[in-house]
Coordinates of C-alpha atoms in Angstrom, one line a residue:
M1 CA 14.5 17.4 -31.7
A2 CA 14.2 19.4 -28.5
A3 CA 11.1 18.7 -26.4
D4 CA 8.3 21.3 -26.6
M5 CA 5.5 20.7 -24.2
A6 CA 3.2 22.7 -26.4
M7 CA 3.8 20.2 -29.2
A8 CA 2.8 17.2 -27.0
P9 CA -0.3 15.4 -28.2
D10 CA -3.7 16.0 -26.5
L11 CA -3.8 13.1 -24.1
A12 CA -7.4 13.9 -23.1
A13 CA -8.5 13.2 -26.7
L14 CA -7.2 9.7 -26.3
G15 CA -8.8 9.1 -22.9
A16 CA -11.2 6.4 -21.6
P17 CA -13.7 4.9 -24.1
D18 CA -16.7 6.7 -22.5
G19 CA -15.0 10.1 -23.1
S20 CA -14.2 10.9 -19.5
R21 CA -10.7 12.2 -18.7
Y22 CA -10.2 9.9 -15.7
L23 CA -11.0 6.3 -15.1
P24 CA -12.3 5.5 -11.6
I25 CA -9.5 4.7 -9.2
S26 CA -10.8 1.2 -8.9
E27 CA -10.6 0.6 -12.7
H28 CA -6.9 -0.3 -12.4
G29 CA -4.6 -3.2 -11.8
L30 CA -1.0 -3.0 -10.4
I31 CA 2.1 -4.6 -11.8
G32 CA 5.6 -4.3 -10.4
D33 CA 9.1 -5.9 -9.9
L34 CA 9.8 -5.3 -6.2
R35 CA 11.4 -2.0 -7.1
T36 CA 8.6 0.1 -8.5
A37 CA 5.1 -0.4 -9.8
A38 CA 2.6 0.8 -12.4
L39 CA -1.2 1.2 -12.6
V40 CA -2.8 -0.2 -15.7
G41 CA -6.3 0.9 -16.5
T42 CA -9.1 -1.3 -17.8
D43 CA -8.8 0.6 -21.0
G44 CA -5.2 -0.6 -21.5
T45 CA -3.5 2.6 -20.4
I46 CA -0.6 2.9 -18.0
D47 CA -1.4 6.2 -16.3
W48 CA 0.8 5.9 -13.2
Y49 CA 4.5 4.8 -13.3
C50 CA 7.5 6.0 -11.4
C51 CA 10.9 4.9 -12.6
P52 CA 13.2 3.3 -11.5
R53 CA 11.8 3.0 -8.0
F54 CA 8.6 3.6 -6.0
D55 CA 9.5 7.1 -4.8
A56 CA 11.1 8.3 -8.0
P57 CA 9.4 11.1 -10.0
S58 CA 6.6 9.9 -12.3
V59 CA 7.1 9.2 -16.0
F60 CA 3.4 8.4 -16.5
A61 CA 1.0 10.3 -14.2
A62 CA -2.2 10.8 -16.3
I63 CA -4.2 9.7 -13.2
L64 CA -3.1 13.0 -11.6
D65 CA -3.4 15.1 -14.7
A66 CA -5.0 13.8 -17.9
D67 CA -3.3 16.5 -20.0
R68 CA 0.1 17.0 -18.5
G69 CA 0.8 13.7 -16.6
G70 CA 1.8 11.4 -19.5
S71 CA 0.6 7.9 -20.3
F72 CA 1.3 4.7 -22.3
Q73 CA -1.8 3.8 -24.2
L74 CA -2.2 0.4 -25.8
A75 CA -5.7 -0.7 -26.9
A76 CA -7.7 -2.1 -29.8
D77 CA -8.4 0.6 -32.4
V78 CA -12.1 -0.4 -32.7
P79 CA -15.0 -0.3 -30.2
T80 CA -14.5 -3.1 -27.6
R81 CA -15.6 -4.4 -24.3
T82 CA -12.7 -5.0 -21.9
R83 CA -12.1 -7.4 -19.0
Q84 CA -9.1 -7.5 -16.7
F85 CA -7.7 -10.3 -14.5
Y86 CA -4.4 -11.5 -13.0
F87 CA -2.8 -14.5 -14.6
P88 CA -3.6 -17.1 -11.8
D89 CA -1.4 -16.9 -8.7
T90 CA 0.8 -14.1 -10.1
N91 CA 1.1 -10.3 -10.4
V92 CA 1.0 -10.6 -14.2
L93 CA -1.9 -8.5 -15.4
I94 CA -4.1 -9.4 -18.4
T95 CA -6.4 -6.9 -20.1
R96 CA -8.7 -8.5 -22.7
F97 CA -10.4 -6.7 -25.6
F98 CA -13.6 -8.2 -27.1
A99 CA -14.6 -6.8 -30.5
A100 CA -16.9 -7.8 -33.3
D101 CA -14.1 -9.3 -35.4
G102 CA -11.8 -10.7 -32.7
V103 CA -10.5 -11.1 -29.2
A104 CA -7.1 -10.0 -28.0
E105 CA -5.3 -9.4 -24.8
V106 CA -2.5 -7.2 -23.4
Q107 CA -0.2 -8.9 -21.0
D108 CA 1.5 -6.4 -18.7
F109 CA 4.4 -7.3 -16.3
M110 CA 7.7 -6.3 -15.0
P111 CA 10.2 -9.3 -15.2
V112 CA 11.1 -10.8 -11.8
V113 CA 13.2 -14.0 -11.7
D114 CA 14.6 -14.0 -8.2
E115 CA 15.0 -12.0 -4.9
S116 CA 18.0 -10.0 -6.2
R117 CA 18.8 -6.9 -4.1
E118 CA 20.2 -5.2 -7.2
A119 CA 18.6 -1.7 -7.2
D120 CA 19.0 -0.8 -10.9
R121 CA 17.5 -3.9 -12.5
H122 CA 14.3 -2.9 -14.1
R123 CA 12.1 -3.5 -17.2
L124 CA 8.5 -3.1 -18.2
I125 CA 7.0 -5.4 -20.9
R126 CA 3.6 -5.1 -22.7
R127 CA 2.8 -8.0 -25.0
V128 CA -0.3 -8.0 -27.2
V129 CA -1.6 -11.4 -28.3
C130 CA -4.6 -12.0 -30.7
A131 CA -6.6 -14.9 -29.4
R132 CA -9.4 -15.0 -32.0
G133 CA -10.1 -13.4 -35.4
T134 CA -8.3 -10.2 -36.2
L135 CA -7.9 -6.9 -34.4
P136 CA -6.3 -3.5 -35.2
F137 CA -4.4 -1.9 -32.3
R138 CA -3.0 1.5 -31.5
A139 CA -0.2 2.5 -29.1
A140 CA 0.6 6.0 -27.9
V141 CA 3.7 6.5 -25.6
A142 CA 3.8 9.9 -24.1
P143 CA 6.2 10.1 -21.1
R144 CA 6.2 13.3 -19.0
F145 CA 9.3 13.1 -16.9
G146 CA 9.8 14.7 -13.4
Y147 CA 6.1 14.7 -12.5
G148 CA 5.4 16.3 -15.9
A149 CA 7.8 19.2 -15.3
E150 CA 10.8 18.1 -17.4
R151 CA 11.0 18.5 -21.1
H152 CA 12.5 15.6 -23.1
T153 CA 13.8 14.8 -26.5
L154 CA 13.0 11.9 -28.8
R155 CA 15.4 9.8 -30.9
L156 CA 13.6 7.3 -33.2
D157 CA 15.0 4.5 -35.3
G158 CA 12.5 2.0 -36.6
G159 CA 11.4 -0.1 -33.7
H160 CA 13.7 1.7 -31.2
A161 CA 12.9 5.0 -29.5
E162 CA 14.8 6.9 -26.8
F163 CA 13.2 9.5 -24.6
R164 CA 15.8 11.6 -22.8
A165 CA 15.2 14.1 -20.1
P166 CA 17.7 15.7 -17.7
S167 CA 17.0 13.3 -14.9
L168 CA 16.2 10.0 -16.7
A169 CA 16.3 8.4 -20.1
L170 CA 14.0 5.5 -21.2
A171 CA 14.4 3.2 -24.2
L172 CA 11.4 1.8 -25.9
T173 CA 11.8 -1.2 -28.2
S174 CA 9.0 -2.6 -30.3
T175 CA 8.4 -5.5 -32.7
V176 CA 6.1 -3.2 -34.8
P177 CA 7.2 0.1 -36.5
L178 CA 7.0 3.3 -34.4
E179 CA 6.3 6.7 -35.7
A180 CA 7.1 10.1 -34.1
D181 CA 4.4 12.3 -32.8
G182 CA 6.3 15.4 -31.8
V183 CA 8.4 14.2 -28.9
D184 CA 6.2 11.1 -28.3
V185 CA 5.6 8.0 -30.4
R186 CA 2.7 6.1 -31.9
A187 CA 2.1 2.8 -33.5
H188 CA -0.8 1.3 -35.5
F189 CA -0.8 -2.4 -36.3
K190 CA -3.1 -5.3 -37.0
L191 CA -2.8 -8.8 -35.5
L192 CA -4.3 -12.0 -36.9
E193 CA -5.2 -14.9 -34.7
G194 CA -2.1 -16.3 -33.0
E195 CA 0.1 -13.3 -33.8
S196 CA 1.7 -11.0 -31.1
A197 CA 3.5 -7.8 -30.7
V198 CA 5.9 -6.7 -27.9
F199 CA 6.8 -3.4 -26.4
A200 CA 9.6 -3.2 -23.8
L201 CA 10.5 -0.1 -21.8
D202 CA 14.0 0.0 -20.2
V203 CA 16.1 2.6 -18.3
A204 CA 18.6 3.8 -20.9
S205 CA 22.2 4.1 -19.8
A206 CA 24.5 6.6 -21.5
G207 CA 26.2 5.3 -24.5
V208 CA 24.4 1.9 -24.4
R209 CA 22.1 1.1 -27.4
P210 CA 18.6 -0.1 -26.3
R211 CA 18.4 -3.8 -26.0
A212 CA 15.8 -5.6 -28.2
C213 CA 12.9 -7.5 -26.8
P214 CA 12.0 -10.1 -29.5
R215 CA 8.9 -12.3 -29.1
A216 CA 10.9 -15.3 -27.9
E217 CA 12.6 -13.3 -25.2
A218 CA 9.3 -11.7 -24.0
Q219 CA 7.8 -15.2 -23.8
A220 CA 10.8 -16.5 -21.8
Q221 CA 10.6 -13.5 -19.4
F222 CA 6.8 -14.0 -19.1
E223 CA 7.3 -17.7 -18.1
A224 CA 10.1 -16.9 -15.7
T225 CA 8.0 -14.1 -14.0
V226 CA 5.0 -16.5 -13.6
R227 CA 7.3 -19.1 -12.1
F228 CA 8.7 -16.6 -9.6
W229 CA 5.3 -15.5 -8.3
R230 CA 3.8 -19.0 -8.1
R231 CA 6.9 -20.3 -6.3
W232 CA 6.7 -17.5 -3.8
L233 CA 2.9 -17.9 -3.2
A234 CA 3.3 -21.7 -2.8
Q235 CA 4.9 -21.0 0.7
S236 CA 1.5 -19.8 2.0
R237 CA 0.0 -21.8 4.8
Y238 CA -3.5 -20.4 4.3
H239 CA -6.1 -22.9 2.9
G240 CA -9.2 -21.3 4.4
R241 CA -12.6 -20.2 3.0
W242 CA -11.3 -17.0 1.4
R243 CA -8.1 -18.3 -0.2
E244 CA -8.4 -16.3 -3.4
M245 CA -8.8 -12.9 -1.6
V246 CA -6.2 -13.7 1.0
H247 CA -3.6 -14.8 -1.6
R248 CA -4.3 -11.7 -3.8
S249 CA -3.7 -9.6 -0.7
A250 CA -0.5 -11.4 0.0
L251 CA 0.7 -10.9 -3.6
L252 CA -0.1 -7.2 -3.3
L253 CA 1.9 -6.9 -0.1
K254 CA 4.8 -8.6 -1.7
L255 CA 4.5 -6.3 -4.7
L256 CA 4.8 -3.3 -2.4
T257 CA 8.2 -4.5 -1.1
Y258 CA 11.4 -2.8 -2.1
A259 CA 13.7 -5.7 -2.5
P260 CA 17.0 -3.9 -2.3
T261 CA 16.3 -2.9 1.3
G262 CA 13.3 -4.9 2.5
G263 CA 11.2 -1.8 3.1
I264 CA 7.5 -2.0 2.4
V265 CA 5.7 1.1 1.0
A266 CA 2.2 2.0 2.3
A267 CA 0.9 2.4 -1.3
P268 CA 2.5 2.9 -4.7
T269 CA 0.8 6.2 -5.4
T270 CA 0.6 9.8 -4.2
S271 CA -2.2 12.3 -3.9
L272 CA -5.2 10.1 -4.9
P273 CA -7.8 11.9 -2.9
E274 CA -9.6 10.7 0.2
R275 CA -12.4 13.0 -0.9
V276 CA -12.7 14.1 -4.6
G277 CA -12.2 17.8 -4.8
G278 CA -10.8 17.9 -1.3
E279 CA -7.3 18.6 0.1
R280 CA -6.8 15.2 1.9
N281 CA -4.2 14.1 -0.7
W282 CA -1.0 12.5 0.6
D283 CA 2.2 10.8 -0.7
Y284 CA 2.2 7.2 0.5
R285 CA 5.3 5.9 -1.3
Y286 CA 7.3 5.5 1.9
V287 CA 7.9 3.0 4.6
W288 CA 5.5 3.7 7.5
V289 CA 6.8 1.9 10.6
R290 CA 3.2 1.1 11.6
D291 CA 2.1 -0.2 8.2
A292 CA 5.2 -2.2 7.6
A293 CA 5.1 -3.7 11.1
F294 CA 1.5 -4.8 10.6
C295 CA 2.5 -6.2 7.2
L296 CA 5.0 -8.3 9.1
Y297 CA 2.3 -9.8 11.2
A298 CA 0.2 -10.6 8.2
M299 CA 3.1 -12.2 6.3
L300 CA 4.2 -14.3 9.3
R301 CA 0.6 -15.5 9.8
L302 CA 0.7 -16.9 6.3
G303 CA 4.1 -18.4 6.6
F304 CA 6.2 -15.9 4.7
T305 CA 9.2 -15.6 7.1
S306 CA 11.7 -14.3 4.5
E307 CA 9.7 -11.0 4.2
A308 CA 9.9 -10.6 7.9
E309 CA 13.6 -11.2 7.9
A310 CA 14.0 -8.7 5.1
F311 CA 12.2 -6.0 7.0
M312 CA 14.3 -6.7 10.1
G313 CA 17.2 -6.1 7.7
F314 CA 15.7 -2.8 6.7
L315 CA 15.4 -1.8 10.4
S316 CA 19.0 -2.7 11.2
G317 CA 20.6 -1.7 7.8
S318 CA 19.0 1.8 7.8
G319 CA 19.7 2.4 11.5
V320 CA 16.0 2.8 12.3
L321 CA 16.2 1.0 15.6
R322 CA 19.3 2.8 16.8
C323 CA 18.3 5.6 19.2
A324 CA 19.6 8.9 17.9
D325 CA 21.9 10.9 20.2
P326 CA 20.6 13.3 21.0
I327 CA 17.0 12.0 20.5
G328 CA 14.8 14.4 18.5
P329 CA 11.5 16.0 19.6
A330 CA 9.6 13.2 17.8
G331 CA 11.4 10.4 19.8
P332 CA 14.0 7.8 18.7
L333 CA 11.9 6.7 15.7
Q334 CA 10.3 8.6 12.9
I335 CA 6.8 7.5 11.8
M336 CA 8.1 6.8 8.3
Y337 CA 11.3 6.5 6.3
G338 CA 12.3 6.5 2.6
I339 CA 12.5 3.1 1.0
D340 CA 16.3 3.3 1.3
G341 CA 16.0 4.2 5.0
R342 CA 16.5 8.0 4.6
A343 CA 14.9 10.2 7.2
D344 CA 14.4 13.4 5.2
L345 CA 11.1 13.4 3.3
P346 CA 10.3 17.1 2.7
E347 CA 6.8 17.8 1.5
F348 CA 6.0 20.1 -1.4
E349 CA 3.2 20.7 -3.9
L350 CA 3.1 20.3 -7.7
P351 CA 0.8 23.2 -8.7
H352 CA 1.2 22.4 -12.4
L353 CA -0.8 19.1 -12.0
E354 CA -4.5 19.5 -11.5
G355 CA -4.9 16.3 -9.4
Y356 CA -7.3 13.4 -9.9
L357 CA -10.6 14.8 -11.0
G358 CA -9.3 18.2 -10.0
S359 CA -8.4 17.2 -6.5
A360 CA -5.5 19.5 -5.6
P361 CA -3.0 19.9 -4.3
V362 CA -0.8 17.1 -5.6
R363 CA 1.9 16.5 -3.0
V364 CA 5.3 14.9 -3.0
G365 CA 7.0 14.0 0.3
N366 CA 5.2 13.9 3.6
A367 CA 5.4 16.5 6.4
A368 CA 3.9 14.0 8.8
T369 CA 7.4 12.5 9.2
G370 CA 8.1 15.0 11.9
Q371 CA 5.0 14.1 13.9
L372 CA 5.2 12.3 17.3
Q373 CA 3.1 9.2 17.0
L374 CA 3.6 7.0 20.0
D375 CA 1.5 4.1 18.7
I376 CA 4.3 3.1 16.2
Y377 CA 6.3 1.7 19.1
G378 CA 3.7 -0.9 19.9
A379 CA 3.3 -1.9 16.2
L380 CA 7.0 -2.2 15.8
I381 CA 7.8 -4.1 19.0
D382 CA 4.8 -6.4 18.5
S383 CA 6.1 -7.3 15.1
V384 CA 9.6 -8.0 16.4
Y385 CA 8.1 -10.1 19.2
L386 CA 6.2 -12.2 16.6
Y387 CA 9.3 -12.5 14.4
D388 CA 11.3 -13.7 17.4
K389 CA 8.5 -16.2 18.1
W390 CA 7.5 -17.4 14.7
G391 CA 10.5 -16.6 12.6
K392 CA 14.1 -16.4 13.9
P393 CA 15.3 -15.4 17.4
I394 CA 16.4 -11.8 17.2
S395 CA 20.1 -11.0 17.7
S396 CA 21.7 -9.6 20.8
G397 CA 22.4 -6.4 18.9
H398 CA 18.7 -6.0 18.0
W399 CA 17.7 -6.7 21.6
D400 CA 20.1 -3.9 22.8
E401 CA 18.6 -1.5 20.3
L402 CA 15.0 -2.5 21.2
G403 CA 15.8 -2.2 24.9
A404 CA 17.0 1.4 24.4
V405 CA 13.7 2.2 22.7
V406 CA 11.6 0.6 25.5
D407 CA 13.6 2.5 28.1
W408 CA 12.8 5.8 26.3
L409 CA 9.2 4.8 26.1
C410 CA 9.0 4.3 29.8
D411 CA 9.9 8.0 30.2
H412 CA 7.7 9.4 27.4
W413 CA 4.5 7.4 27.0
D414 CA 2.4 9.9 29.1
Q415 CA 2.4 12.8 26.7
P416 CA 0.2 14.1 23.9
D417 CA 0.9 13.2 20.3
E418 CA -0.6 13.6 16.8
G419 CA -2.0 10.0 16.9
V420 CA -2.5 7.2 14.5
W421 CA -4.6 9.2 12.0
E422 CA -1.8 11.9 11.6
T423 CA -4.1 14.8 12.5
R424 CA -2.9 18.3 11.8
A425 CA -4.8 20.0 14.6
G426 CA -2.2 19.7 17.3
R427 CA -1.2 17.0 19.8
R428 CA -3.7 15.3 22.1
D429 CA -3.8 12.5 24.6
F430 CA -5.1 9.8 22.3
V431 CA -6.2 6.5 23.9
Y432 CA -5.0 4.5 21.0
S433 CA -1.5 5.9 21.4
R434 CA -1.5 4.8 25.1
L435 CA -2.9 1.4 24.1
M436 CA 0.0 0.7 21.7
C437 CA 2.5 2.0 24.3
W438 CA 1.1 -0.7 26.6
V439 CA 1.5 -3.2 23.7
A440 CA 5.2 -2.2 23.3
L441 CA 6.0 -2.7 26.9
E442 CA 3.9 -5.9 27.3
R443 CA 5.6 -7.6 24.3
A444 CA 9.1 -6.5 25.3
I445 CA 8.5 -8.0 28.8
R446 CA 7.3 -11.3 27.1
M447 CA 10.4 -11.5 25.0
A448 CA 12.7 -10.8 28.0
N449 CA 10.9 -13.5 30.1
R450 CA 10.7 -16.1 27.3
R451 CA 14.4 -15.8 26.4
G452 CA 15.9 -14.7 29.6
L453 CA 17.1 -11.5 28.0
P454 CA 18.5 -8.7 30.2
A455 CA 16.0 -5.9 30.9
D456 CA 14.9 -3.5 33.7
L457 CA 11.8 -5.6 34.2
P458 CA 10.5 -3.8 37.3
R459 CA 10.6 -0.5 35.6
W460 CA 9.0 -1.9 32.4
R461 CA 6.2 -3.5 34.4
R462 CA 5.5 -0.3 36.4
S463 CA 5.1 1.7 33.2
R464 CA 3.0 -1.0 31.6
D465 CA 0.6 -1.2 34.5
A466 CA 0.4 2.6 34.8
I467 CA -0.7 2.8 31.2
Y468 CA -3.4 0.1 31.8
R469 CA -4.8 2.0 34.8
Q470 CA -4.8 5.3 32.9
I471 CA -6.7 3.8 30.0
M472 CA -9.2 2.1 32.3
S473 CA -9.9 5.2 34.4
R474 CA -9.6 8.1 31.9
G475 CA -10.0 6.4 28.5
W476 CA -13.4 5.0 29.5
S477 CA -16.5 7.2 29.4
A478 CA -19.2 6.0 31.7
E479 CA -21.6 8.4 30.0
R480 CA -21.0 7.0 26.6
G481 CA -20.6 3.4 27.9
A482 CA -17.5 3.1 25.7
F483 CA -13.8 3.6 25.5
V484 CA -13.2 6.9 23.7
Q485 CA -10.7 8.7 21.4
G486 CA -8.9 10.8 24.0
L487 CA -8.4 10.8 27.7
D488 CA -11.4 12.4 29.5
D489 CA -13.4 13.0 26.4
D490 CA -16.5 11.4 24.8
V491 CA -15.7 11.0 21.1
L492 CA -15.7 7.5 19.6
D493 CA -12.7 6.3 17.4
A494 CA -12.5 3.2 15.4
S495 CA -8.8 2.7 16.2
L496 CA -10.0 1.3 19.5
L497 CA -11.2 -1.8 17.7
M498 CA -7.6 -2.9 18.2
M499 CA -8.1 -3.2 22.0
P500 CA -9.1 -6.9 22.0
L501 CA -7.0 -7.6 18.9
A502 CA -3.9 -6.4 20.8
K503 CA -5.0 -8.5 23.9
F504 CA -5.4 -5.4 26.1
I505 CA -8.9 -6.4 27.0
A506 CA -10.8 -9.7 26.8
P507 CA -13.0 -9.6 23.6
T508 CA -16.1 -10.5 25.8
D509 CA -15.4 -8.1 28.6
P510 CA -18.6 -6.1 29.3
K511 CA -16.8 -2.8 28.9
W512 CA -15.5 -3.9 25.5
L513 CA -18.9 -5.3 24.3
S514 CA -20.5 -2.0 25.2
T515 CA -17.8 -0.2 23.2
L516 CA -18.4 -2.5 20.3
D517 CA -22.1 -1.7 20.3
A518 CA -21.4 2.0 20.5
L519 CA -19.0 1.9 17.6
G520 CA -21.5 -0.2 15.6
T521 CA -24.2 2.4 16.2
E522 CA -22.3 5.5 15.5
L523 CA -19.4 4.7 13.1
V524 CA -20.6 1.7 11.1
S525 CA -22.6 1.9 7.9
D526 CA -23.3 -1.4 6.0
S527 CA -20.2 -3.0 7.4
L528 CA -18.1 0.1 6.5
V529 CA -16.5 1.9 9.4
Y530 CA -15.6 5.6 9.7
R531 CA -12.4 6.4 11.6
Y532 CA -14.1 9.1 13.7
D533 CA -16.5 12.1 13.2
P534 CA -14.4 15.1 12.1
A535 CA -17.2 17.4 13.3
A536 CA -16.9 16.1 16.8
S537 CA -13.1 15.8 16.7
P538 CA -11.6 18.4 14.3
D539 CA -8.5 17.2 12.6
G540 CA -7.2 20.4 11.1
L541 CA -8.4 19.6 7.6
R542 CA -11.4 20.8 5.6
G543 CA -14.2 18.4 4.4
D544 CA -15.1 14.9 5.2
E545 CA -13.8 11.5 4.1
G546 CA -15.0 8.0 3.2
T547 CA -15.0 5.0 5.4
F548 CA -11.6 3.6 6.3
S549 CA -11.2 0.0 5.0
I550 CA -8.7 -1.2 7.6
C551 CA -11.2 -0.2 10.3
S552 CA -13.9 -2.2 8.5
F553 CA -11.7 -5.3 8.7
W554 CA -10.8 -4.6 12.3
Y555 CA -14.5 -4.5 13.0
V556 CA -14.9 -7.9 11.4
E557 CA -12.2 -9.4 13.6
A558 CA -13.5 -7.7 16.8
L559 CA -17.0 -9.2 16.1
A560 CA -15.5 -12.6 15.5
R561 CA -13.4 -12.5 18.7
A562 CA -16.6 -11.4 20.6
G563 CA -18.3 -14.6 19.4
R564 CA -20.7 -12.7 17.1
L565 CA -19.8 -15.0 14.2
E566 CA -22.8 -14.5 12.0
E567 CA -22.4 -10.7 12.1
A568 CA -18.7 -11.0 11.5
R569 CA -19.1 -13.3 8.5
L570 CA -21.8 -11.1 6.9
A571 CA -19.7 -7.9 7.5
F572 CA -16.7 -9.6 6.0
E573 CA -18.6 -10.8 2.9
K574 CA -20.1 -7.4 2.4
M575 CA -16.6 -5.8 2.6
L576 CA -15.4 -8.1 -0.1
T577 CA -18.0 -6.7 -2.5
Y578 CA -16.3 -3.3 -2.2
A579 CA -13.1 -4.7 -3.7
N580 CA -12.4 -3.9 -7.3
H581 CA -12.6 -6.4 -10.1
L582 CA -9.1 -7.7 -9.2
G583 CA -9.7 -8.0 -5.4
L584 CA -7.8 -4.8 -4.7
F585 CA -8.7 -2.0 -2.2
A586 CA -7.8 1.6 -1.9
E587 CA -7.5 3.3 1.5
E588 CA -11.2 4.3 1.8
I589 CA -14.7 3.6 0.4
G590 CA -16.9 6.5 -0.6
R591 CA -20.6 7.0 -0.1
T592 CA -21.6 5.2 -3.3
G593 CA -19.0 2.4 -3.0
E594 CA -16.3 4.1 -4.9
Q595 CA -12.6 3.6 -4.0
L596 CA -10.9 6.7 -2.6
G597 CA -7.4 7.5 -1.5
N598 CA -4.1 5.9 -2.6
F599 CA -4.4 2.6 -4.4
P600 CA -3.9 -0.2 -3.7
Q601 CA -3.2 0.2 0.0
A602 CA -1.1 -2.2 2.1
F603 CA -2.9 -1.3 5.4
T604 CA -6.3 -2.5 4.0
H605 CA -4.9 -5.7 2.6
L606 CA -3.0 -6.7 5.7
A607 CA -6.1 -6.2 7.8
L608 CA -8.1 -8.4 5.3
I609 CA -5.6 -11.2 5.8
S610 CA -5.8 -10.9 9.6
A611 CA -9.6 -10.8 9.6
A612 CA -9.9 -13.8 7.2
F613 CA -7.4 -15.8 9.2
N614 CA -9.1 -15.2 12.6
L615 CA -12.7 -15.5 11.3
D616 CA -11.8 -18.8 9.6
R617 CA -10.3 -20.1 12.8
A618 CA -13.4 -19.0 14.8
L619 CA -15.8 -20.6 12.4
G620 CA -13.9 -23.9 12.6

């Protein structure tokens, strides 16, 4: 039967238990297989899932439109309380249902057994197990292909269903009978104590009958996936005070890795709003050079060298490090790339989707890819420096490529750019951009000296020292008693918390301590840190935003390095209370503690790891 969107079931009528159409962003866990990921709500609903890779069009996107986005609901068919947790030391998610007559759980995972680079391998398994008593369950599988824009057909045969759209076909197999509901499927079943049911969703290839997923196979894949995650996590060298949160962050960063290329996405979602009802909604399903480079630092700190090696493979395999000829207006590097290394990420809007809680527009792609952001060079070269020091020595080919980038930077560091926050109000002389250019040159000089590598060191040193002098003379405001956002201005910016972290200035230097106090007074609220004041520094967008969680963890680390350990520890512990029930963070925290922005976000979790590591070391 041909798909008819008008015949689709009313997904809103099957929404969250309290009757709302959208769960809070924080009421989700993430599962994945190093190729793509899915958000699973505490109500048992998968309401975000792109297949077969992170940046593919969505199949389930109810988090962006409860009516037209599509979802995979699986929940007890009686009133329940729910609790959600990760199977210990894994990315296998458990959602438990507590009812008057029984207790059951849904185990959600994507099988992962090794570090295969095969791009097409993919499966999603949902296993329901009754632990006590008896419970009735319902399932409703309503895919909406192509971000809800493609019609699909349904072919149903007992426990097998095939959903076919022009761009993708998915096969659903089940150990319980399925029934058609227009072009979607439903199931109702009851489980007694000890019984289970299995649903498996696979990419369907033309002419290939869907493979079954019997209970024994689901159990075997569950056990293999648990072994994979635990074996990976066992490499961690962190045994400090905040082991559980640090390891959850590490597991999250690994989950955001695209195994076929080694790229790391900034977040697995698009257009979750930085302000509900606002326009600050962006697509983060790409490899930001800055975010991925900082991830490299966090992973190396914990002892995960293979991830660093994989990212180096992404840089070389995709040609990111090779200076283009001719070099474009944004320099030899873009600020972001596709997970396969592609450079073209055109941004467009999806007007048929209403957005999370009506937060439009919903965007796909990212126009910021054409921006000039000079800070990315510091983040990248610092990560390569650390890899060369803690991982493996970089190759002569990588050094040649890196040297060409540094040579370009010597000629172009002293120019305005869009800055680390990707403002859309035109280019400015941001101090943070200068800071990270200094980092790029300083780390390249260190590498050349340590390994005796060929370099135009006199030129590199002249540029490094010129940047230092410019920041100290024009990036410092005597009136504010602080380093400021832009050259010769008086606006504060939390990105400057990186100054002592990047070893540009001593963490106890009087100028820095004065800056730290100024930031604490103006941009910090209950340990939460705002990036800047949009009223004082217009960024080309309407409305305000929440506090930026990476800045909050930078603040913790800056306090610790300044010797203010009691303040640092209290701020860190407060920040942890803003995590969701699974220890996950979005990009921002709202005024009442709600998670805002794309979720979960790599930037936040890598900063958590760094803050925990350095605070632990300072506390002794």
